[in-house]
Tab-separated table of N, CA and C in Angstrom:
chain	number	residue	atom	x	y	z
A	15	GLN	N	27.190	-36.006	77.306
A	15	GLN	CA	26.126	-36.844	76.783
A	15	GLN	C	26.692	-38.042	76.023
A	16	VAL	N	27.684	-37.785	75.181
A	16	VAL	CA	28.361	-38.861	74.476
A	16	VAL	C	29.484	-39.389	75.355
A	17	GLN	N	29.598	-40.688	75.438
A	17	GLN	CA	30.684	-41.287	76.178
A	17	GLN	C	31.123	-42.590	75.527
A	18	LEU	N	32.374	-42.947	75.789
A	18	LEU	CA	32.942	-44.200	75.326
A	18	LEU	C	33.177	-45.090	76.534
A	19	VAL	N	32.600	-46.264	76.514
A	19	VAL	CA	32.689	-47.194	77.631
A	19	VAL	C	33.533	-48.385	77.213
A	20	GLU	N	34.644	-48.601	77.926
A	20	GLU	CA	35.600	-49.640	77.595
A	20	GLU	C	35.454	-50.832	78.532
A	21	SER	N	35.868	-51.983	78.034
A	21	SER	CA	35.910	-53.182	78.848
A	21	SER	C	36.927	-54.148	78.253
A	22	GLY	N	37.359	-55.106	79.048
A	22	GLY	CA	38.203	-56.177	78.554
A	22	GLY	C	39.648	-56.162	79.009
A	23	GLY	N	40.070	-55.101	79.682
A	23	GLY	CA	41.437	-55.053	80.171
A	23	GLY	C	41.655	-56.041	81.304
A	24	GLY	N	42.922	-56.257	81.628
A	24	GLY	CA	43.233	-57.168	82.704
A	24	GLY	C	44.673	-57.603	82.695
A	25	LEU	N	44.940	-58.672	83.425
A	25	LEU	CA	46.280	-59.231	83.580
A	25	LEU	C	46.364	-60.557	82.845
A	26	VAL	N	47.368	-60.682	81.992
A	26	VAL	CA	47.593	-61.924	81.257
A	26	VAL	C	49.072	-62.243	81.249
A	27	GLN	N	49.384	-63.505	81.004
A	27	GLN	CA	50.763	-63.921	80.857
A	27	GLN	C	51.264	-63.623	79.448
A	28	ALA	N	52.567	-63.460	79.321
A	28	ALA	CA	53.161	-63.266	78.006
A	28	ALA	C	52.752	-64.399	77.072
A	29	GLY	N	52.403	-64.025	75.847
A	29	GLY	CA	51.931	-64.989	74.879
A	29	GLY	C	50.427	-65.172	74.871
A	30	GLY	N	49.752	-64.600	75.856
A	30	GLY	CA	48.313	-64.729	75.957
A	30	GLY	C	47.572	-63.715	75.125
A	31	SER	N	46.257	-63.688	75.308
A	31	SER	CA	45.383	-62.840	74.504
A	31	SER	C	44.390	-62.093	75.371
A	32	LEU	N	43.978	-60.940	74.895
A	32	LEU	CA	42.908	-60.157	75.479
A	32	LEU	C	42.087	-59.550	74.357
A	33	ARG	N	40.816	-59.299	74.641
A	33	ARG	CA	39.943	-58.626	73.697
A	33	ARG	C	39.330	-57.407	74.362
A	34	LEU	N	39.660	-56.233	73.855
A	34	LEU	CA	39.116	-54.988	74.360
A	34	LEU	C	37.892	-54.592	73.553
A	35	SER	N	36.913	-54.019	74.235
A	35	SER	CA	35.705	-53.522	73.594
A	35	SER	C	35.465	-52.088	74.024
A	36	CYS	N	34.879	-51.302	73.142
A	36	CYS	CA	34.545	-49.921	73.446
A	36	CYS	C	33.284	-49.548	72.690
A	37	ALA	N	32.261	-49.147	73.422
A	37	ALA	CA	30.990	-48.769	72.834
A	37	ALA	C	30.737	-47.281	73.030
A	38	ALA	N	30.432	-46.602	71.952
A	38	ALA	CA	30.040	-45.200	72.013
A	38	ALA	C	28.534	-45.115	72.231
A	39	SER	N	28.131	-44.293	73.187
A	39	SER	CA	26.716	-44.161	73.496
A	39	SER	C	26.342	-42.689	73.626
A	40	GLY	N	25.063	-42.408	73.523
A	40	GLY	CA	24.555	-41.054	73.588
A	40	GLY	C	23.822	-40.688	72.315
A	41	SER	N	23.659	-39.391	72.108
A	41	SER	CA	22.965	-38.894	70.923
A	41	SER	C	23.950	-38.793	69.770
A	42	ILE	N	24.157	-39.908	69.102
A	42	ILE	CA	25.159	-40.011	68.052
A	42	ILE	C	24.497	-39.965	66.682
A	43	PHE	N	25.011	-39.086	65.842
A	43	PHE	CA	24.534	-38.978	64.472
A	43	PHE	C	25.357	-39.841	63.527
A	44	ARG	N	26.682	-39.773	63.672
A	44	ARG	CA	27.562	-40.541	62.798
A	44	ARG	C	28.897	-40.757	63.490
A	45	VAL	N	29.404	-41.968	63.407
A	45	VAL	CA	30.726	-42.300	63.926
A	45	VAL	C	31.686	-42.418	62.753
A	46	ASN	N	32.775	-41.682	62.816
A	46	ASN	CA	33.768	-41.717	61.746
A	46	ASN	C	34.874	-42.720	62.111
A	47	VAL	N	36.021	-42.234	62.530
A	47	VAL	CA	37.130	-43.105	62.906
A	47	VAL	C	36.963	-43.583	64.346
A	48	MET	N	37.292	-44.837	64.588
A	48	MET	CA	37.401	-45.369	65.936
A	48	MET	C	38.760	-46.053	66.065
A	49	GLY	N	39.260	-46.119	67.277
A	49	GLY	CA	40.551	-46.762	67.436
A	49	GLY	C	40.996	-46.874	68.871
A	50	TRP	N	42.244	-47.298	69.006
A	50	TRP	CA	42.857	-47.522	70.302
A	50	TRP	C	44.227	-46.878	70.353
A	51	TYR	N	44.508	-46.223	71.461
A	51	TYR	CA	45.803	-45.653	71.765
A	51	TYR	C	46.264	-46.196	73.107
A	52	ARG	N	47.567	-46.083	73.386
A	52	ARG	CA	48.070	-46.513	74.677
A	52	ARG	C	49.103	-45.518	75.169
A	53	GLN	N	49.269	-45.473	76.480
A	53	GLN	CA	50.157	-44.502	77.090
A	53	GLN	C	50.802	-45.083	78.332
A	54	ALA	N	52.124	-45.035	78.355
A	54	ALA	CA	52.890	-45.444	79.518
A	54	ALA	C	53.256	-44.205	80.327
A	55	PRO	N	53.543	-44.370	81.629
A	55	PRO	CA	53.914	-43.209	82.445
A	55	PRO	C	55.101	-42.460	81.871
A	56	GLY	N	54.975	-41.135	81.778
A	56	GLY	CA	56.048	-40.297	81.288
A	56	GLY	C	56.249	-40.306	79.788
A	57	LYS	N	55.367	-40.955	79.054
A	57	LYS	CA	55.506	-41.037	77.607
A	57	LYS	C	54.272	-40.458	76.916
A	58	GLN	N	54.439	-40.147	75.648
A	58	GLN	CA	53.331	-39.649	74.848
A	58	GLN	C	52.344	-40.768	74.537
A	59	ARG	N	51.101	-40.392	74.414
A	59	ARG	CA	50.102	-41.352	73.978
A	59	ARG	C	50.380	-41.730	72.523
A	60	GLU	N	50.359	-43.007	72.227
A	60	GLU	CA	50.699	-43.475	70.896
A	60	GLU	C	49.575	-44.294	70.293
A	61	LEU	N	49.497	-44.223	68.985
A	61	LEU	CA	48.493	-44.980	68.252
A	61	LEU	C	48.799	-46.465	68.315
A	62	VAL	N	47.775	-47.258	68.560
A	62	VAL	CA	47.865	-48.706	68.467
A	62	VAL	C	47.234	-49.170	67.160
A	63	ALA	N	45.981	-48.816	66.957
A	63	ALA	CA	45.272	-49.188	65.740
A	63	ALA	C	44.059	-48.300	65.585
A	64	VAL	N	43.723	-47.978	64.350
A	64	VAL	CA	42.513	-47.226	64.047
A	64	VAL	C	41.794	-47.892	62.893
A	65	ILE	N	40.489	-47.645	62.810
A	65	ILE	CA	39.684	-48.202	61.743
A	65	ILE	C	38.686	-47.149	61.291
A	66	GLY	N	38.601	-46.935	59.991
A	66	GLY	CA	37.686	-45.971	59.424
A	66	GLY	C	36.286	-46.524	59.278
A	67	SER	N	35.376	-45.640	58.932
A	67	SER	CA	33.982	-46.055	58.787
A	67	SER	C	33.798	-47.073	57.669
A	68	GLY	N	34.672	-47.022	56.663
A	68	GLY	CA	34.611	-47.968	55.565
A	68	GLY	C	35.380	-49.249	55.791
A	69	GLY	N	36.055	-49.372	56.938
A	69	GLY	CA	36.757	-50.592	57.272
A	69	GLY	C	38.259	-50.562	57.067
A	70	SER	N	38.806	-49.458	56.567
A	70	SER	CA	40.252	-49.373	56.410
A	70	SER	C	40.924	-49.311	57.775
A	71	THR	N	42.109	-49.903	57.892
A	71	THR	CA	42.795	-50.000	59.174
A	71	THR	C	44.221	-49.499	59.080
A	72	ASN	N	44.753	-49.111	60.224
A	72	ASN	CA	46.136	-48.695	60.342
A	72	ASN	C	46.650	-49.161	61.698
A	73	TYR	N	47.814	-49.817	61.706
A	73	TYR	CA	48.387	-50.377	62.917
A	73	TYR	C	49.767	-49.809	63.180
A	74	ALA	N	50.102	-49.687	64.448
A	74	ALA	CA	51.477	-49.397	64.814
A	74	ALA	C	52.362	-50.572	64.423
A	75	ASP	N	53.593	-50.281	64.017
A	75	ASP	CA	54.504	-51.346	63.617
A	75	ASP	C	54.716	-52.372	64.733
A	76	SER	N	54.696	-51.912	65.969
A	76	SER	CA	54.978	-52.783	67.091
A	76	SER	C	53.891	-53.823	67.348
A	77	VAL	N	52.686	-53.604	66.815
A	77	VAL	CA	51.594	-54.535	67.053
A	77	VAL	C	51.115	-55.216	65.783
A	78	GLN	N	51.598	-54.785	64.647
A	78	GLN	CA	51.163	-55.350	63.374
A	78	GLN	C	51.425	-56.854	63.346
A	79	GLY	N	50.423	-57.597	62.933
A	79	GLY	CA	50.527	-59.043	62.895
A	79	GLY	C	50.089	-59.729	64.163
A	80	ARG	N	49.967	-58.977	65.254
A	80	ARG	CA	49.537	-59.547	66.530
A	80	ARG	C	48.162	-59.051	66.961
A	81	PHE	N	47.847	-57.799	66.655
A	81	PHE	CA	46.579	-57.197	67.055
A	81	PHE	C	45.668	-57.059	65.844
A	82	THR	N	44.373	-57.152	66.079
A	82	THR	CA	43.379	-56.960	65.037
A	82	THR	C	42.283	-56.038	65.539
A	83	ILE	N	42.026	-54.970	64.793
A	83	ILE	CA	40.963	-54.048	65.145
A	83	ILE	C	39.757	-54.311	64.252
A	84	SER	N	38.575	-54.182	64.822
A	84	SER	CA	37.344	-54.363	64.070
A	84	SER	C	36.265	-53.476	64.672
A	85	ARG	N	35.161	-53.327	63.970
A	85	ARG	CA	34.076	-52.500	64.488
A	85	ARG	C	32.721	-53.056	64.062
A	86	ASP	N	31.729	-52.756	64.868
A	86	ASP	CA	30.350	-53.095	64.585
A	86	ASP	C	29.599	-51.773	64.492
A	87	ASN	N	29.319	-51.343	63.279
A	87	ASN	CA	28.706	-50.039	63.086
A	87	ASN	C	27.297	-49.961	63.675
A	88	ALA	N	26.579	-51.066	63.659
A	88	ALA	CA	25.231	-51.078	64.213
A	88	ALA	C	25.236	-50.842	65.715
A	89	LYS	N	26.323	-51.234	66.385
A	89	LYS	CA	26.441	-51.072	67.829
A	89	LYS	C	27.347	-49.916	68.235
A	90	ASN	N	27.911	-49.198	67.258
A	90	ASN	CA	28.885	-48.135	67.532
A	90	ASN	C	29.990	-48.627	68.455
A	91	THR	N	30.495	-49.793	68.152
A	91	THR	CA	31.463	-50.464	69.006
A	91	THR	C	32.718	-50.821	68.223
A	92	VAL	N	33.866	-50.627	68.853
A	92	VAL	CA	35.144	-51.010	68.283
A	92	VAL	C	35.794	-52.047	69.187
A	93	TYR	N	36.509	-52.985	68.582
A	93	TYR	CA	37.155	-54.062	69.307
A	93	TYR	C	38.640	-54.080	68.981
A	94	LEU	N	39.417	-54.586	69.906
A	94	LEU	CA	40.831	-54.818	69.672
A	94	LEU	C	41.179	-56.201	70.199
A	95	GLU	N	41.438	-57.120	69.286
A	95	GLU	CA	41.884	-58.459	69.640
A	95	GLU	C	43.399	-58.442	69.721
A	96	MET	N	43.924	-58.724	70.896
A	96	MET	CA	45.357	-58.676	71.138
A	96	MET	C	45.861	-60.091	71.383
A	97	ASN	N	46.742	-60.548	70.515
A	97	ASN	CA	47.319	-61.884	70.607
A	97	ASN	C	48.824	-61.802	70.781
A	98	LEU	N	49.410	-62.900	71.242
A	98	LEU	CA	50.859	-62.975	71.438
A	98	LEU	C	51.365	-61.772	72.214
A	99	LEU	N	50.700	-61.478	73.309
A	99	LEU	CA	51.022	-60.298	74.092
A	99	LEU	C	52.421	-60.395	74.700
A	100	LYS	N	53.081	-59.252	74.755
A	100	LYS	CA	54.425	-59.133	75.303
A	100	LYS	C	54.413	-58.198	76.505
A	101	PRO	N	55.380	-58.338	77.412
A	101	PRO	CA	55.437	-57.414	78.550
A	101	PRO	C	55.470	-55.948	78.130
A	102	GLU	N	56.091	-55.638	77.012
A	102	GLU	CA	56.139	-54.259	76.550
A	102	GLU	C	54.799	-53.723	76.071
A	103	ASP	N	53.796	-54.594	75.948
A	103	ASP	CA	52.443	-54.145	75.645
A	103	ASP	C	51.726	-53.602	76.873
A	104	THR	N	52.314	-53.754	78.038
A	104	THR	CA	51.711	-53.261	79.272
A	104	THR	C	51.555	-51.740	79.213
A	105	ASP	N	50.330	-51.286	79.351
A	105	ASP	CA	50.015	-49.858	79.235
A	105	ASP	C	48.559	-49.648	79.622
A	106	VAL	N	48.185	-48.381	79.735
A	106	VAL	CA	46.784	-48.021	79.785
A	106	VAL	C	46.322	-47.798	78.347
A	107	TYR	N	45.274	-48.489	77.966
A	107	TYR	CA	44.742	-48.406	76.617
A	107	TYR	C	43.496	-47.528	76.611
A	108	TYR	N	43.462	-46.579	75.672
A	108	TYR	CA	42.371	-45.623	75.581
A	108	TYR	C	41.614	-45.795	74.277
A	109	CYS	N	40.326	-45.887	74.390
A	109	CYS	CA	39.472	-45.912	73.215
A	109	CYS	C	39.329	-44.500	72.663
A	110	TYR	N	39.285	-44.385	71.348
A	110	TYR	CA	39.154	-43.103	70.673
A	110	TYR	C	38.054	-43.182	69.622
A	111	ALA	N	37.317	-42.099	69.494
A	111	ALA	CA	36.339	-42.008	68.421
A	111	ALA	C	36.221	-40.571	67.957
A	112	ASN	N	36.150	-40.389	66.666
A	112	ASN	CA	35.753	-39.116	66.078
A	112	ASN	C	34.332	-39.298	65.575
A	113	LEU	N	33.408	-38.523	66.125
A	113	LEU	CA	32.024	-38.721	65.766
A	113	LEU	C	31.251	-37.412	65.754
A	114	GLN	N	30.129	-37.455	65.067
A	114	GLN	CA	29.202	-36.337	65.019
A	114	GLN	C	28.030	-36.663	65.924
A	115	SER	N	27.818	-35.859	66.953
A	115	SER	CA	26.669	-36.026	67.814
A	115	SER	C	25.520	-35.168	67.318
A	116	SER	N	24.338	-35.445	67.840
A	116	SER	CA	23.163	-34.670	67.461
A	116	SER	C	23.177	-33.269	68.044
A	117	ALA	N	24.014	-33.029	69.060
A	117	ALA	CA	24.036	-31.748	69.759
A	117	ALA	C	25.135	-30.804	69.298
A	118	THR	N	26.001	-31.238	68.405
A	118	THR	CA	27.115	-30.414	67.952
A	118	THR	C	27.088	-30.260	66.443
A	119	PRO	N	27.550	-29.104	65.939
A	119	PRO	CA	27.497	-28.879	64.488
A	119	PRO	C	28.597	-29.569	63.710
A	120	ARG	N	29.666	-29.999	64.377
A	120	ARG	CA	30.800	-30.617	63.715
A	120	ARG	C	31.230	-31.867	64.455
A	121	PRO	N	31.927	-32.766	63.763
A	121	PRO	CA	32.470	-33.935	64.459
A	121	PRO	C	33.473	-33.528	65.528
A	122	MET	N	33.559	-34.334	66.569
A	122	MET	CA	34.468	-34.077	67.673
A	122	MET	C	35.187	-35.361	68.073
A	123	ASP	N	36.315	-35.182	68.748
A	123	ASP	CA	37.071	-36.309	69.274
A	123	ASP	C	36.600	-36.652	70.680
A	124	TYR	N	36.482	-37.942	70.949
A	124	TYR	CA	36.101	-38.432	72.263
A	124	TYR	C	37.072	-39.511	72.696
A	125	TRP	N	37.275	-39.598	74.000
A	125	TRP	CA	38.201	-40.567	74.574
A	125	TRP	C	37.535	-41.357	75.685
A	126	GLY	N	37.867	-42.620	75.760
A	126	GLY	CA	37.437	-43.432	76.875
A	126	GLY	C	38.248	-43.139	78.115
A	127	GLN	N	37.869	-43.745	79.219
A	127	GLN	CA	38.526	-43.490	80.496
A	127	GLN	C	39.861	-44.208	80.631
A	128	GLY	N	40.120	-45.156	79.770
A	128	GLY	CA	41.334	-45.952	79.819
A	128	GLY	C	41.120	-47.259	80.556
A	129	THR	N	41.731	-48.310	80.055
A	129	THR	CA	41.669	-49.608	80.706
A	129	THR	C	43.077	-50.190	80.778
A	130	GLN	N	43.427	-50.721	81.930
A	130	GLN	CA	44.780	-51.215	82.161
A	130	GLN	C	44.965	-52.594	81.549
A	131	VAL	N	46.031	-52.740	80.783
A	131	VAL	CA	46.469	-54.031	80.272
A	131	VAL	C	47.844	-54.313	80.839
A	132	THR	N	47.977	-55.412	81.552
A	132	THR	CA	49.243	-55.796	82.151
A	132	THR	C	49.625	-57.184	81.668
A	133	VAL	N	50.817	-57.297	81.117
A	133	VAL	CA	51.323	-58.569	80.601
A	133	VAL	C	52.515	-58.974	81.455
A	134	SER	N	52.396	-60.080	82.135
A	134	SER	CA	53.438	-60.543	83.038
A	134	SER	C	54.481	-61.362	82.290
A	135	SER	N	55.714	-61.325	82.802
A	135	SER	CA	56.814	-62.078	82.204
A	135	SER	C	56.739	-63.547	82.573
């Protein structure tokens, strides 16, 4: 019933920018943390950036200063503005949310389907 729908991935040249969006939909009671993770083939999924319900943020060292995470609580949507992209940023990016739905007694983790970001040299 609850799902995260991502958009904004694509192919860009090094130094370019992309803006990822992810909207949580369904019977949602409360959204807690939202964020973005990325995963390369054969590697562990790693945190890119997260943002709490109060607006606090945490970034991976590799993206700090280049990426900006934000959220629109009224729309249950999280954004990731990616600037000065590098080839090493190429990965599948996954939206993440910890939220309380109307159908469950406790908050749960949800993941988007993943969106490909490719940065060419």
